[in-house]
């Protein structure tokens, strides 16, 4: 527990590093931490871990997003179904802005690859009326990788 109190803030801050390989390393380190903590420890540190993973899922670097997807999969497997409820809506909202569209879409795609059932959660939100052009574009990309 004492280690988590020290390491989680370091990882949280590290996801903002300028160097993509450092951010990817942070995600890989976070994945290792998540694989080796208990559910109660995860619950205790979720407020720091989840935003860190979410930020990495929308990173501009594909390697960082991929490593973040692995961490997200462990979060989800670890009994934190709330991870989807917390992360996916903000990514769907990110689709509305041209500035964040690509990163949000890539984040959703990575989540979908590691957790294919998330498409069942995303689909109704993207089909909500009135449909926006960004949602149609996202559906096109996500539907092609849904069977991945």
PDB file of C-alpha atoms in Angstrom:
ATOM      1  CA  UNK A   1       0.000   0.000   0.000  1.00  0.00           C
ATOM      2  CA  UNK A   2       2.816   2.400   0.797  1.00  0.00           C
ATOM      3  CA  UNK A   3       4.245   1.792  -2.652  1.00  0.00           C
ATOM      4  CA  UNK A   4       0.931   2.602  -4.339  1.00  0.00           C
ATOM      5  CA  UNK A   5       0.689   5.920  -2.530  1.00  0.00           C
ATOM      6  CA  UNK A   6       4.029   6.851  -4.080  1.00  0.00           C
ATOM      7  CA  UNK A   7       3.859   5.219  -7.503  1.00  0.00           C
ATOM      8  CA  UNK A   8       0.332   6.195  -8.600  1.00  0.00           C
ATOM      9  CA  UNK A   9       1.050   9.965  -8.511  1.00  0.00           C
ATOM     10  CA  UNK A  10       4.306   9.396 -10.414  1.00  0.00           C
ATOM     11  CA  UNK A  11       2.451   7.465 -13.105  1.00  0.00           C
ATOM     12  CA  UNK A  12      -0.355  10.036 -13.165  1.00  0.00           C
ATOM     13  CA  UNK A  13       2.158  12.829 -13.759  1.00  0.00           C
ATOM     14  CA  UNK A  14       4.200  10.759 -16.214  1.00  0.00           C
ATOM     15  CA  UNK A  15       1.339  10.437 -18.676  1.00  0.00           C
ATOM     16  CA  UNK A  16       1.904  14.116 -19.443  1.00  0.00           C
ATOM     17  CA  UNK A  17       5.565  13.652 -20.422  1.00  0.00           C
ATOM     18  CA  UNK A  18       6.666  15.193 -23.704  1.00  0.00           C
ATOM     19  CA  UNK A  19       8.324  12.006 -24.963  1.00  0.00           C
ATOM     20  CA  UNK A  20       5.899   9.392 -26.363  1.00  0.00           C
ATOM     21  CA  UNK A  21       8.111   6.493 -25.285  1.00  0.00           C
ATOM     22  CA  UNK A  22       8.010   7.810 -21.707  1.00  0.00           C
ATOM     23  CA  UNK A  23       4.204   8.037 -21.828  1.00  0.00           C
ATOM     24  CA  UNK A  24       4.048   4.516 -23.233  1.00  0.00           C
ATOM     25  CA  UNK A  25       6.348   3.322 -20.444  1.00  0.00           C
ATOM     26  CA  UNK A  26       4.060   4.954 -17.902  1.00  0.00           C
ATOM     27  CA  UNK A  27       1.109   3.025 -19.340  1.00  0.00           C
ATOM     28  CA  UNK A  28       3.033  -0.240 -19.268  1.00  0.00           C
ATOM     29  CA  UNK A  29       4.021   0.467 -15.661  1.00  0.00           C
ATOM     30  CA  UNK A  30       0.422   1.266 -14.821  1.00  0.00           C
ATOM     31  CA  UNK A  31      -0.674  -2.008 -16.395  1.00  0.00           C
ATOM     32  CA  UNK A  32       1.810  -3.890 -14.208  1.00  0.00           C
ATOM     33  CA  UNK A  33       0.579  -2.106 -11.109  1.00  0.00           C
ATOM     34  CA  UNK A  34      -3.041  -2.846 -11.982  1.00  0.00           C
ATOM     35  CA  UNK A  35      -2.278  -6.510 -12.561  1.00  0.00           C
ATOM     36  CA  UNK A  36      -0.832  -6.799  -9.081  1.00  0.00           C
ATOM     37  CA  UNK A  37      -3.192  -4.907  -6.799  1.00  0.00           C
ATOM     38  CA  UNK A  38      -6.322  -6.057  -5.048  1.00  0.00           C
ATOM     39  CA  UNK A  39      -9.819  -4.831  -5.850  1.00  0.00           C
ATOM     40  CA  UNK A  40      -9.915  -2.813  -2.650  1.00  0.00           C
ATOM     41  CA  UNK A  41      -6.616  -1.151  -3.528  1.00  0.00           C
ATOM     42  CA  UNK A  42      -7.929  -0.415  -7.013  1.00  0.00           C
ATOM     43  CA  UNK A  43     -11.084   1.129  -5.567  1.00  0.00           C
ATOM     44  CA  UNK A  44      -8.987   3.281  -3.265  1.00  0.00           C
ATOM     45  CA  UNK A  45      -6.839   4.649  -6.108  1.00  0.00           C
ATOM     46  CA  UNK A  46      -9.440   4.706  -8.888  1.00  0.00           C
ATOM     47  CA  UNK A  47      -9.804   8.502  -8.727  1.00  0.00           C
ATOM     48  CA  UNK A  48      -6.169   8.843  -9.843  1.00  0.00           C
ATOM     49  CA  UNK A  49      -5.894   5.788 -12.087  1.00  0.00           C
ATOM     50  CA  UNK A  50      -8.963   6.252 -14.262  1.00  0.00           C
ATOM     51  CA  UNK A  51      -8.218   9.798 -15.496  1.00  0.00           C
ATOM     52  CA  UNK A  52      -4.632   8.737 -16.184  1.00  0.00           C
ATOM     53  CA  UNK A  53      -5.769   5.824 -18.349  1.00  0.00           C
ATOM     54  CA  UNK A  54      -8.374   8.008 -20.029  1.00  0.00           C
ATOM     55  CA  UNK A  55      -5.804  10.655 -20.927  1.00  0.00           C
ATOM     56  CA  UNK A  56      -3.495   7.997 -22.351  1.00  0.00           C
ATOM     57  CA  UNK A  57      -6.307   6.424 -24.393  1.00  0.00           C
ATOM     58  CA  UNK A  58      -6.663   9.690 -26.283  1.00  0.00           C
ATOM     59  CA  UNK A  59      -2.922  10.295 -26.668  1.00  0.00           C
ATOM     60  CA  UNK A  60      -1.658  11.385 -30.076  1.00  0.00           C
ATOM     61  CA  UNK A  61       0.761   8.408 -30.196  1.00  0.00           C
ATOM     62  CA  UNK A  62      -0.603   5.002 -31.227  1.00  0.00           C
ATOM     63  CA  UNK A  63       1.834   3.100 -28.985  1.00  0.00           C
ATOM     64  CA  UNK A  64       0.678   5.053 -25.951  1.00  0.00           C
ATOM     65  CA  UNK A  65      -2.980   4.412 -26.810  1.00  0.00           C
ATOM     66  CA  UNK A  66      -2.287   0.706 -27.243  1.00  0.00           C
ATOM     67  CA  UNK A  67      -0.517   0.456 -23.872  1.00  0.00           C
ATOM     68  CA  UNK A  68      -3.344   2.432 -22.271  1.00  0.00           C
ATOM     69  CA  UNK A  69      -5.827  -0.013 -23.813  1.00  0.00           C
ATOM     70  CA  UNK A  70      -4.048  -2.863 -22.055  1.00  0.00           C
ATOM     71  CA  UNK A  71      -4.300  -1.001 -18.746  1.00  0.00           C
ATOM     72  CA  UNK A  72      -7.972  -0.281 -19.432  1.00  0.00           C
ATOM     73  CA  UNK A  73      -8.634  -3.968 -20.097  1.00  0.00           C
ATOM     74  CA  UNK A  74      -7.162  -4.827 -16.688  1.00  0.00           C
ATOM     75  CA  UNK A  75      -9.273  -2.139 -15.039  1.00  0.00           C
ATOM     76  CA  UNK A  76     -12.356  -3.623 -16.648  1.00  0.00           C
ATOM     77  CA  UNK A  77     -11.342  -7.192 -15.813  1.00  0.00           C
ATOM     78  CA  UNK A  78     -10.609  -6.154 -12.241  1.00  0.00           C
ATOM     79  CA  UNK A  79     -14.274  -5.592 -11.652  1.00  0.00           C
ATOM     80  CA  UNK A  80     -14.422  -1.935 -12.507  1.00  0.00           C
ATOM     81  CA  UNK A  81     -17.295  -1.910 -14.963  1.00  0.00           C
ATOM     82  CA  UNK A  82     -17.532   1.751 -14.044  1.00  0.00           C
ATOM     83  CA  UNK A  83     -14.393   2.258 -16.102  1.00  0.00           C
ATOM     84  CA  UNK A  84     -16.505   2.042 -19.259  1.00  0.00           C
ATOM     85  CA  UNK A  85     -19.234   4.233 -17.761  1.00  0.00           C
ATOM     86  CA  UNK A  86     -16.663   6.881 -16.860  1.00  0.00           C
ATOM     87  CA  UNK A  87     -14.366   6.874 -19.871  1.00  0.00           C
ATOM     88  CA  UNK A  88     -16.546   6.155 -22.893  1.00  0.00           C
ATOM     89  CA  UNK A  89     -19.052   9.035 -22.518  1.00  0.00           C
ATOM     90  CA  UNK A  90     -16.287  11.626 -22.405  1.00  0.00           C
ATOM     91  CA  UNK A  91     -14.719  10.071 -25.504  1.00  0.00           C
ATOM     92  CA  UNK A  92     -18.051  10.178 -27.296  1.00  0.00           C
ATOM     93  CA  UNK A  93     -18.317  13.832 -26.300  1.00  0.00           C
ATOM     94  CA  UNK A  94     -14.808  14.353 -27.686  1.00  0.00           C
ATOM     95  CA  UNK A  95     -16.099  13.259 -31.093  1.00  0.00           C
ATOM     96  CA  UNK A  96     -18.044  16.522 -31.314  1.00  0.00           C
ATOM     97  CA  UNK A  97     -14.932  18.663 -31.643  1.00  0.00           C
ATOM     98  CA  UNK A  98     -12.674  18.527 -34.692  1.00  0.00           C
ATOM     99  CA  UNK A  99      -9.794  19.253 -32.325  1.00  0.00           C
ATOM    100  CA  UNK A 100     -10.375  16.074 -30.274  1.00  0.00           C
ATOM    101  CA  UNK A 101     -12.217  13.899 -32.804  1.00  0.00           C
ATOM    102  CA  UNK A 102      -9.267  11.786 -33.969  1.00  0.00           C
ATOM    103  CA  UNK A 103      -7.880  11.110 -30.495  1.00  0.00           C
ATOM    104  CA  UNK A 104     -11.322  10.319 -29.060  1.00  0.00           C
ATOM    105  CA  UNK A 105     -12.119   8.010 -31.962  1.00  0.00           C
ATOM    106  CA  UNK A 106      -8.783   6.223 -31.621  1.00  0.00           C
ATOM    107  CA  UNK A 107      -9.364   5.863 -27.882  1.00  0.00           C
ATOM    108  CA  UNK A 108     -12.766   4.281 -28.519  1.00  0.00           C
ATOM    109  CA  UNK A 109     -11.248   2.004 -31.146  1.00  0.00           C
ATOM    110  CA  UNK A 110      -8.532   0.814 -28.752  1.00  0.00           C
ATOM    111  CA  UNK A 111     -11.080   0.164 -26.015  1.00  0.00           C
ATOM    112  CA  UNK A 112     -13.204  -1.741 -28.518  1.00  0.00           C
ATOM    113  CA  UNK A 113     -10.254  -3.905 -29.503  1.00  0.00           C
ATOM    114  CA  UNK A 114      -9.434  -4.866 -25.918  1.00  0.00           C
ATOM    115  CA  UNK A 115     -13.096  -5.062 -24.865  1.00  0.00           C
ATOM    116  CA  UNK A 116     -15.242  -5.827 -27.940  1.00  0.00           C
ATOM    117  CA  UNK A 117     -18.464  -5.778 -25.917  1.00  0.00           C
ATOM    118  CA  UNK A 118     -18.031  -2.041 -25.377  1.00  0.00           C
ATOM    119  CA  UNK A 119     -19.477  -1.559 -28.875  1.00  0.00           C
ATOM    120  CA  UNK A 120     -22.857  -2.575 -27.402  1.00  0.00           C
ATOM    121  CA  UNK A 121     -22.515   0.356 -25.005  1.00  0.00           C
ATOM    122  CA  UNK A 122     -21.258   2.831 -27.614  1.00  0.00           C
ATOM    123  CA  UNK A 123     -23.655   2.024 -30.457  1.00  0.00           C
ATOM    124  CA  UNK A 124     -26.873   3.378 -28.870  1.00  0.00           C
ATOM    125  CA  UNK A 125     -25.093   6.582 -27.866  1.00  0.00           C
ATOM    126  CA  UNK A 126     -23.831   7.184 -31.401  1.00  0.00           C
ATOM    127  CA  UNK A 127     -27.246   6.408 -32.902  1.00  0.00           C
ATOM    128  CA  UNK A 128     -29.046   8.870 -30.626  1.00  0.00           C
ATOM    129  CA  UNK A 129     -31.081  11.417 -32.564  1.00  0.00           C
ATOM    130  CA  UNK A 130     -30.349  13.875 -33.903  1.00  0.00           C
ATOM    131  CA  UNK A 131     -27.313  12.139 -35.341  1.00  0.00           C
ATOM    132  CA  UNK A 132     -24.314  14.301 -35.982  1.00  0.00           C
ATOM    133  CA  UNK A 133     -21.886  13.890 -38.842  1.00  0.00           C
ATOM    134  CA  UNK A 134     -19.133  13.116 -36.341  1.00  0.00           C
ATOM    135  CA  UNK A 135     -21.169  10.227 -34.925  1.00  0.00           C
ATOM    136  CA  UNK A 136     -21.767   8.841 -38.407  1.00  0.00           C
ATOM    137  CA  UNK A 137     -18.031   9.068 -39.148  1.00  0.00           C
ATOM    138  CA  UNK A 138     -17.241   7.341 -35.855  1.00  0.00           C
ATOM    139  CA  UNK A 139     -19.768   4.588 -36.554  1.00  0.00           C
ATOM    140  CA  UNK A 140     -18.079   3.929 -39.884  1.00  0.00           C
ATOM    141  CA  UNK A 141     -14.686   3.466 -38.261  1.00  0.00           C
ATOM    142  CA  UNK A 142     -15.878   1.566 -35.188  1.00  0.00           C
ATOM    143  CA  UNK A 143     -18.144  -0.787 -37.116  1.00  0.00           C
ATOM    144  CA  UNK A 144     -15.228  -1.922 -39.283  1.00  0.00           C
ATOM    145  CA  UNK A 145     -13.189  -2.788 -36.204  1.00  0.00           C
ATOM    146  CA  UNK A 146     -16.124  -4.224 -34.220  1.00  0.00           C
ATOM    147  CA  UNK A 147     -15.337  -7.753 -35.346  1.00  0.00           C
ATOM    148  CA  UNK A 148     -11.582  -7.279 -34.771  1.00  0.00           C
TER     149      UNK A 148
END
